[in-house]
PDB file of N, CA and C in Angstrom:
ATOM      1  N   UNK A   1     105.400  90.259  97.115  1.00 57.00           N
ATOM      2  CA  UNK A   1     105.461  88.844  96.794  1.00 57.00           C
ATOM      3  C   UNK A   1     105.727  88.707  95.293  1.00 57.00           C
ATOM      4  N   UNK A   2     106.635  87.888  94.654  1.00 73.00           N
ATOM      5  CA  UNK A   2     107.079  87.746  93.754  1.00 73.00           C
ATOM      6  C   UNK A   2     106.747  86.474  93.153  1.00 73.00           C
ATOM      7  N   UNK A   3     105.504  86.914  91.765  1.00 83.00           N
ATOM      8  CA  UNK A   3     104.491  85.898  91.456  1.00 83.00           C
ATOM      9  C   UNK A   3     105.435  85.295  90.138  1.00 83.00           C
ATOM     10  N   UNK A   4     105.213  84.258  90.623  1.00 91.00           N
ATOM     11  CA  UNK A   4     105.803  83.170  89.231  1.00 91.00           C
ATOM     12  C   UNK A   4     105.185  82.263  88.749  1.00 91.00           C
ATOM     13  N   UNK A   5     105.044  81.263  87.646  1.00 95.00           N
ATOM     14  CA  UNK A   5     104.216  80.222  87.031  1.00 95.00           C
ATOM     15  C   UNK A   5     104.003  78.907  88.136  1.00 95.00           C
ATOM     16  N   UNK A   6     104.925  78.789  88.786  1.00 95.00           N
ATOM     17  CA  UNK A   6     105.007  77.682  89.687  1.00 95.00           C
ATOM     18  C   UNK A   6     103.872  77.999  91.079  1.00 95.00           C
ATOM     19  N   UNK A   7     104.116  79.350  91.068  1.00 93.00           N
ATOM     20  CA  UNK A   7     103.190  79.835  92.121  1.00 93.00           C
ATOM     21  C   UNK A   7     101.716  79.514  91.750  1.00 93.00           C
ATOM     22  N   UNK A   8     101.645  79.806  90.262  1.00 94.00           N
ATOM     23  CA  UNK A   8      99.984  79.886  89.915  1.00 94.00           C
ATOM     24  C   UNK A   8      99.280  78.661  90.083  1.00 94.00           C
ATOM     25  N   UNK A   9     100.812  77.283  89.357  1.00 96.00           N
ATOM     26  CA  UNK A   9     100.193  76.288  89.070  1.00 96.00           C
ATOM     27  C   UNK A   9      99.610  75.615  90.524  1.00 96.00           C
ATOM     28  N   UNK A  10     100.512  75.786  91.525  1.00 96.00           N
ATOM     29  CA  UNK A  10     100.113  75.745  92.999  1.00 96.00           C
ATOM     30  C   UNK A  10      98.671  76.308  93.807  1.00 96.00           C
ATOM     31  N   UNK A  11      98.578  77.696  93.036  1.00 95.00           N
ATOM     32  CA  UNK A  11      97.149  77.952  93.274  1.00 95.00           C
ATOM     33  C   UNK A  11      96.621  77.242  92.623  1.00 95.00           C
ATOM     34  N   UNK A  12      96.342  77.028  91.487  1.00 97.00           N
ATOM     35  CA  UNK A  12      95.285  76.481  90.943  1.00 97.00           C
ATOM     36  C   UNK A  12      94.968  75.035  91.144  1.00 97.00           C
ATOM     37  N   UNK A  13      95.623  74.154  91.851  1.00 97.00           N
ATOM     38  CA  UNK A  13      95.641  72.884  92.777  1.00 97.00           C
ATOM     39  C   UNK A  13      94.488  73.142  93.764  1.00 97.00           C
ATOM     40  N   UNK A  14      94.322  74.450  94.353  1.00 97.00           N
ATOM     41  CA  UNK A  14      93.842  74.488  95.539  1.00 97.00           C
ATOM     42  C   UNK A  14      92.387  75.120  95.148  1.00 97.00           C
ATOM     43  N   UNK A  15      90.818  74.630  96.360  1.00 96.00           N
ATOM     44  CA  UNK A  15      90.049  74.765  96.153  1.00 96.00           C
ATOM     45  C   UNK A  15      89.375  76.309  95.736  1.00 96.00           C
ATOM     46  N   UNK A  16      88.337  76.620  95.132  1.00 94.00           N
ATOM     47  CA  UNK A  16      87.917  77.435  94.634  1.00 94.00           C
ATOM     48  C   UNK A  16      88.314  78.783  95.795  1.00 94.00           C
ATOM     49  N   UNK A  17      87.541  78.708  97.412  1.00 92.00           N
ATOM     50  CA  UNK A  17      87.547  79.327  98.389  1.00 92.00           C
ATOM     51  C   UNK A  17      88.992  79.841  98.804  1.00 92.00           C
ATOM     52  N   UNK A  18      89.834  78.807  98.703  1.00 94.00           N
ATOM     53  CA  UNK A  18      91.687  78.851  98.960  1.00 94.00           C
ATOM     54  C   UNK A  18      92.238  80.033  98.009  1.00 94.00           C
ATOM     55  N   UNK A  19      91.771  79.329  96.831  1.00 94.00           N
ATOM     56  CA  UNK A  19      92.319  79.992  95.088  1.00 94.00           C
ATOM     57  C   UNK A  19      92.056  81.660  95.480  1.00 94.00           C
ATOM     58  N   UNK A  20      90.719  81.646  95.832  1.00 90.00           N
ATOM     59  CA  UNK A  20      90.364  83.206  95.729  1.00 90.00           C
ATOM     60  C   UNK A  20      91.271  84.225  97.262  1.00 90.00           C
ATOM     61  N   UNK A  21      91.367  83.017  98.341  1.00 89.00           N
ATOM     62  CA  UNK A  21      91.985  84.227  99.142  1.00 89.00           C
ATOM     63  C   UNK A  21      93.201  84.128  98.876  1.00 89.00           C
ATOM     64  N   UNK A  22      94.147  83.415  98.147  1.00 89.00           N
ATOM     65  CA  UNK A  22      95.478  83.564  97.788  1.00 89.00           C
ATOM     66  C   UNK A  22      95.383  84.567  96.720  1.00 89.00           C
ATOM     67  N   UNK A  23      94.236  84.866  95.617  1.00 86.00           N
ATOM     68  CA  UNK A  23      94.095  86.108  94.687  1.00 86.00           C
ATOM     69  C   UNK A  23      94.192  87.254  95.504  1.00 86.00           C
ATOM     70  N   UNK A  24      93.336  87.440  96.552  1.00 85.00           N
ATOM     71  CA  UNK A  24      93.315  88.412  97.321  1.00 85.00           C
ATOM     72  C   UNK A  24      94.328  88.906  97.781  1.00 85.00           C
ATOM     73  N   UNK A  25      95.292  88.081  98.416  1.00 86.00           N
ATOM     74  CA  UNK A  25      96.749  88.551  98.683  1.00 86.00           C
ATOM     75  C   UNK A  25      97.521  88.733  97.592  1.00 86.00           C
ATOM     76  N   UNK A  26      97.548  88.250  96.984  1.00 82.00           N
ATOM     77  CA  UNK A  26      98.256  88.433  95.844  1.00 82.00           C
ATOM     78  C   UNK A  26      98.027  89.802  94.888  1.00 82.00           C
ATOM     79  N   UNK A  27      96.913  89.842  94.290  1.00 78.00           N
ATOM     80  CA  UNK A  27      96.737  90.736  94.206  1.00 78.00           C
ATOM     81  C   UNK A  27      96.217  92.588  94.796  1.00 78.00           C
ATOM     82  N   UNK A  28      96.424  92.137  95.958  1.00 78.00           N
ATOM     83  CA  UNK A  28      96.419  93.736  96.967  1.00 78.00           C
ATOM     84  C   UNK A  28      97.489  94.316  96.786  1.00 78.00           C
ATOM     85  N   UNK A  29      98.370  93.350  97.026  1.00 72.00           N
ATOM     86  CA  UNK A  29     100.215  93.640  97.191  1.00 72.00           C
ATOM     87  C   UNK A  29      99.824  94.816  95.404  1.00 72.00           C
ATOM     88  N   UNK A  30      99.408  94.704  94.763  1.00 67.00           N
ATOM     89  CA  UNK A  30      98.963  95.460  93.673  1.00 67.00           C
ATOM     90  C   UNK A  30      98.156  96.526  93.416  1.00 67.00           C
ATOM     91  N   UNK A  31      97.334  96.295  94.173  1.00 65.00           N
ATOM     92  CA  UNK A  31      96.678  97.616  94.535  1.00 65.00           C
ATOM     93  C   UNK A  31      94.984  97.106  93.605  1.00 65.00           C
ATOM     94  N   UNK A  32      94.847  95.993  93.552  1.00 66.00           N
ATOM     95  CA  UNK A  32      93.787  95.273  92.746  1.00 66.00           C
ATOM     96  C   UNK A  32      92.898  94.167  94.078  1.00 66.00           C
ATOM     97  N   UNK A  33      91.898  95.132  94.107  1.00 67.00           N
ATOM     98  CA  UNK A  33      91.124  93.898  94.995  1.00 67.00           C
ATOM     99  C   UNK A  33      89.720  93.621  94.509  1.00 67.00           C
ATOM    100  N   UNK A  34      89.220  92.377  95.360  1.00 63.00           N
ATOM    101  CA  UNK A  34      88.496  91.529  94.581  1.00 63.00           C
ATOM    102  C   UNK A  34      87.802  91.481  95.844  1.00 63.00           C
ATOM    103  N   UNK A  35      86.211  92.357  95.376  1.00 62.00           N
ATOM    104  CA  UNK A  35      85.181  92.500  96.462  1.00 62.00           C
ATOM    105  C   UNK A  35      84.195  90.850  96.749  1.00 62.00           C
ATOM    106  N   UNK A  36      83.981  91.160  97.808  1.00 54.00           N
ATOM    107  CA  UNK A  36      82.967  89.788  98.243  1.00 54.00           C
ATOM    108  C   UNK A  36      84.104  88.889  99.047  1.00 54.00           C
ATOM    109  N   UNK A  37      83.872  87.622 100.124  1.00 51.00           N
ATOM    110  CA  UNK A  37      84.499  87.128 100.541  1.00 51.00           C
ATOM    111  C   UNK A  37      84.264  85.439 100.394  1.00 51.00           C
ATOM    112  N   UNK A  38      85.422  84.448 100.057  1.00 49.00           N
ATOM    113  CA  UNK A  38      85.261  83.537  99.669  1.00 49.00           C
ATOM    114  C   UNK A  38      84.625  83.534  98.125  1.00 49.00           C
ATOM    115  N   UNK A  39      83.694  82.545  97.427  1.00 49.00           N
ATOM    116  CA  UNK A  39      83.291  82.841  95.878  1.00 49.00           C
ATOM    117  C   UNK A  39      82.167  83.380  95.903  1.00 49.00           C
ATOM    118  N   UNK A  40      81.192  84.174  97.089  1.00 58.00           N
ATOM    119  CA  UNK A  40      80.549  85.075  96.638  1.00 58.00           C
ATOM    120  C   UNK A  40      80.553  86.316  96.096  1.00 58.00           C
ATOM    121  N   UNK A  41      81.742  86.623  96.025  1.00 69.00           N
ATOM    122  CA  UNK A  41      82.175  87.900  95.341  1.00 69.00           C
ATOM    123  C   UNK A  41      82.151  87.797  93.624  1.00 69.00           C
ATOM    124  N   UNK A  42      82.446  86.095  93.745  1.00 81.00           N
ATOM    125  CA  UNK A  42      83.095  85.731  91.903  1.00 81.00           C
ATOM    126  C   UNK A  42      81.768  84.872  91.801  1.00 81.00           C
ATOM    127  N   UNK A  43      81.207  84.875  90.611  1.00 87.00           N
ATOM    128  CA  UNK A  43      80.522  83.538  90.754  1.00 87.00           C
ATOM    129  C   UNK A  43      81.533  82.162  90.228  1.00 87.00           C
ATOM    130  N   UNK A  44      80.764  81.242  90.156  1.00 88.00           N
ATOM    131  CA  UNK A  44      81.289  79.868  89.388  1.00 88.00           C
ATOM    132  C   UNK A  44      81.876  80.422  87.984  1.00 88.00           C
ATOM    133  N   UNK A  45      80.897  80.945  87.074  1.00 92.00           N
ATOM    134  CA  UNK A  45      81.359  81.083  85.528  1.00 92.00           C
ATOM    135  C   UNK A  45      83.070  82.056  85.748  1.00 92.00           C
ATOM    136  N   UNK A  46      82.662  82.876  86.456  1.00 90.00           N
ATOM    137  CA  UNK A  46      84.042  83.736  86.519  1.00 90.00           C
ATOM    138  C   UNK A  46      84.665  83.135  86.821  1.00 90.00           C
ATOM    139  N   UNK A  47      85.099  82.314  87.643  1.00 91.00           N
ATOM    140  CA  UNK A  47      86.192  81.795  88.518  1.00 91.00           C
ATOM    141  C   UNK A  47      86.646  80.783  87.824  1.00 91.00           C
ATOM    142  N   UNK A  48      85.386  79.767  87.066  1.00 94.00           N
ATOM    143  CA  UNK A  48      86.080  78.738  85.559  1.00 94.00           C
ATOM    144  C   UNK A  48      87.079  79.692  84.887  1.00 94.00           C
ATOM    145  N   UNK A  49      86.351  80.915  84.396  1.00 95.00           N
ATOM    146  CA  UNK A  49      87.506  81.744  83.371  1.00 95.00           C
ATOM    147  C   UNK A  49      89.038  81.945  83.955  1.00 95.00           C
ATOM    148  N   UNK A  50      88.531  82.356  85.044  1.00 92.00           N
ATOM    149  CA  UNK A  50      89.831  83.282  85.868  1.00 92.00           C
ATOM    150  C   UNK A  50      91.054  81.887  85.816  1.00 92.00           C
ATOM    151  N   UNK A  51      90.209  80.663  86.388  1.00 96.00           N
ATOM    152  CA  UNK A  51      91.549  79.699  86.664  1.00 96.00           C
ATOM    153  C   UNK A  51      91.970  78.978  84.711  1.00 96.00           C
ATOM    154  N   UNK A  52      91.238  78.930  83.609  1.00 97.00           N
ATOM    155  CA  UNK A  52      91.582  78.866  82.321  1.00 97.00           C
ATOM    156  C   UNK A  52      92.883  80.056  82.182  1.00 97.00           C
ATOM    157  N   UNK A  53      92.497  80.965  82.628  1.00 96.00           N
ATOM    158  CA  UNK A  53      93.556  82.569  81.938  1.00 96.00           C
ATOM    159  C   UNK A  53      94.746  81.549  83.054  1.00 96.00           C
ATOM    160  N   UNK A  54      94.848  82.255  84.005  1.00 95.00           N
ATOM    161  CA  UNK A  54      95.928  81.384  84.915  1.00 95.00           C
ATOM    162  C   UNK A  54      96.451  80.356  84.258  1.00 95.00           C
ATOM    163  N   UNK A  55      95.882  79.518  84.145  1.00 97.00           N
ATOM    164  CA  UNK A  55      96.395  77.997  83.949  1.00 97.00           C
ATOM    165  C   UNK A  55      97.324  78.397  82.263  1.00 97.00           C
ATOM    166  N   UNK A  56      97.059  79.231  81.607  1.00 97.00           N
ATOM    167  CA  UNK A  56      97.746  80.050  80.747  1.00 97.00           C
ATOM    168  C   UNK A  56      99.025  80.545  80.612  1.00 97.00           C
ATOM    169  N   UNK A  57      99.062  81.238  81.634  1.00 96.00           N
ATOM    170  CA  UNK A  57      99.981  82.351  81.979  1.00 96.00           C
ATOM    171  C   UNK A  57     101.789  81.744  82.352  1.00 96.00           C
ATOM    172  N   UNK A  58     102.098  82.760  81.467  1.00 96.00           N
ATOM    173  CA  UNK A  58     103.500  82.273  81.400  1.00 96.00           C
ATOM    174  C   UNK A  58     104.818  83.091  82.058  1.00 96.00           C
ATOM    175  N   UNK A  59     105.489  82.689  82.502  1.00 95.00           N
ATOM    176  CA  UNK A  59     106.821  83.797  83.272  1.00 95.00           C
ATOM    177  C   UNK A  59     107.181  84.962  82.292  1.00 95.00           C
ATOM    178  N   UNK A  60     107.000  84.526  80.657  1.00 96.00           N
ATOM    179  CA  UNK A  60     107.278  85.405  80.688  1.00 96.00           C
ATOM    180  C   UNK A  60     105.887  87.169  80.598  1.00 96.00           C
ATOM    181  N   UNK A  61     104.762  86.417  80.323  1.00 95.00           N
ATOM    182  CA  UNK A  61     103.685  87.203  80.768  1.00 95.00           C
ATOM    183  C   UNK A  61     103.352  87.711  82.211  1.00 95.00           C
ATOM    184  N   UNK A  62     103.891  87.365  83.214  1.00 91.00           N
ATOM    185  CA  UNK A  62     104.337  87.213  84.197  1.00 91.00           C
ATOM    186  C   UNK A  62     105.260  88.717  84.211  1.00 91.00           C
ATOM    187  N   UNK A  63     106.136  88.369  83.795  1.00 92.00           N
ATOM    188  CA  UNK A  63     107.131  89.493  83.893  1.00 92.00           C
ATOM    189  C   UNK A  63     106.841  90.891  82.788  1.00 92.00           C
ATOM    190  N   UNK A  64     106.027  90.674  82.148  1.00 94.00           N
ATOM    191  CA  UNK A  64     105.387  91.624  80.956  1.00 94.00           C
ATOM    192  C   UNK A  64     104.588  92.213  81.618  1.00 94.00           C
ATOM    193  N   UNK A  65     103.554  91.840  82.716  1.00 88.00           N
ATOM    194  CA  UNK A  65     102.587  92.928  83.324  1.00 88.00           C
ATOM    195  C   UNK A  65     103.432  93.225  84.409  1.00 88.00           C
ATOM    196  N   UNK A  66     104.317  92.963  85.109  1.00 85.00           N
ATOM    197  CA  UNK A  66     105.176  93.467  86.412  1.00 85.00           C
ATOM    198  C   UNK A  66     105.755  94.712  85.437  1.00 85.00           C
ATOM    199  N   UNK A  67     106.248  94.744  84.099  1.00 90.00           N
ATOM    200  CA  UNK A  67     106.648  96.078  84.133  1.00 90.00           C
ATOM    201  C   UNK A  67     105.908  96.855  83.568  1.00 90.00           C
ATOM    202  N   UNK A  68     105.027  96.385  83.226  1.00 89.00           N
ATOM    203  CA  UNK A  68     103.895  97.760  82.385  1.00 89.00           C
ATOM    204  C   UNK A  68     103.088  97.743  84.162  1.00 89.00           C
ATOM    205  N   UNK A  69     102.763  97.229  84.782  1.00 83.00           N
ATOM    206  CA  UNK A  69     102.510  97.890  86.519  1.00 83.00           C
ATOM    207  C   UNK A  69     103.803  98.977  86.629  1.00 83.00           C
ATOM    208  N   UNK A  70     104.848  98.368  86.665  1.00 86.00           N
ATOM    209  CA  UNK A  70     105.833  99.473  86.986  1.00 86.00           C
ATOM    210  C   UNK A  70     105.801 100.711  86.377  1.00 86.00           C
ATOM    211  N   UNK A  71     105.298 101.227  84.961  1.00 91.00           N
ATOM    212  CA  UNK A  71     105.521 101.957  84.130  1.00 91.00           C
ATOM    213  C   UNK A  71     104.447 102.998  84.488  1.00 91.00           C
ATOM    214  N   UNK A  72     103.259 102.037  84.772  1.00 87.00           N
ATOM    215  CA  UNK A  72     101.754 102.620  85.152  1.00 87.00           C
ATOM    216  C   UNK A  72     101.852 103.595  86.069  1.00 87.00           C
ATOM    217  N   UNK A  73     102.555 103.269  87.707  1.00 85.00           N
ATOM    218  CA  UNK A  73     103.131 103.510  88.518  1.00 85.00           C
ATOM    219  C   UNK A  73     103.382 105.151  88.742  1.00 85.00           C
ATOM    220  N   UNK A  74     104.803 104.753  88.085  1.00 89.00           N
ATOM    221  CA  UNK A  74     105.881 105.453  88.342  1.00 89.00           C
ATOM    222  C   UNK A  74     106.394 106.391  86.913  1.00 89.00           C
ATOM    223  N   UNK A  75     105.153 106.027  85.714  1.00 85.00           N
ATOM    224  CA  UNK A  75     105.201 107.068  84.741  1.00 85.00           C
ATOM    225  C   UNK A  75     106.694 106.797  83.737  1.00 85.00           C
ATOM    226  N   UNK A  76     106.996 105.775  83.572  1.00 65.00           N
ATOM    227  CA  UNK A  76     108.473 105.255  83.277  1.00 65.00           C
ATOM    228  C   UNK A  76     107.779 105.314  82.009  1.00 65.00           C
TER     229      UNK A  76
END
């Protein structure tokens, strides 16, 4: 899945419980998962932070960790 700013701002519309299982998919496809189900895994304070960083995040930061993942990877 190919994450973009429009995508985030879309998550972050959606409720806390939504937000986190769209993280979940999102970030597996990565190899990054996020224990607990629904926001008992995150509390409240985390999940304020998590959607501040998001609400942040820019295409082209966006495309800055897709290739340092790639590099991580595949040793590039």
């Amino acid at each position: 899945m190919m994450l973009n700013k429009a995508m985030i701002d879309k998550m972050l519309a959606m409720p806390d419980d939504k937000l986190l299982v769209m993280l979940k998919i999102v970030l597996s496809g990565s190899g990054v998962e996020l224990s607990g189900k629904g926001t008992d895994g995150i509390d409240k304070k985390t999940l304020r932070k998590l959607r501040c960083v998001l609400a942040e995040i820019t295409d082209d930061d966006i495309g800055r960790v897709t290739r340092l993942a790639e590099v991580y990877r595949h040793g590039e």
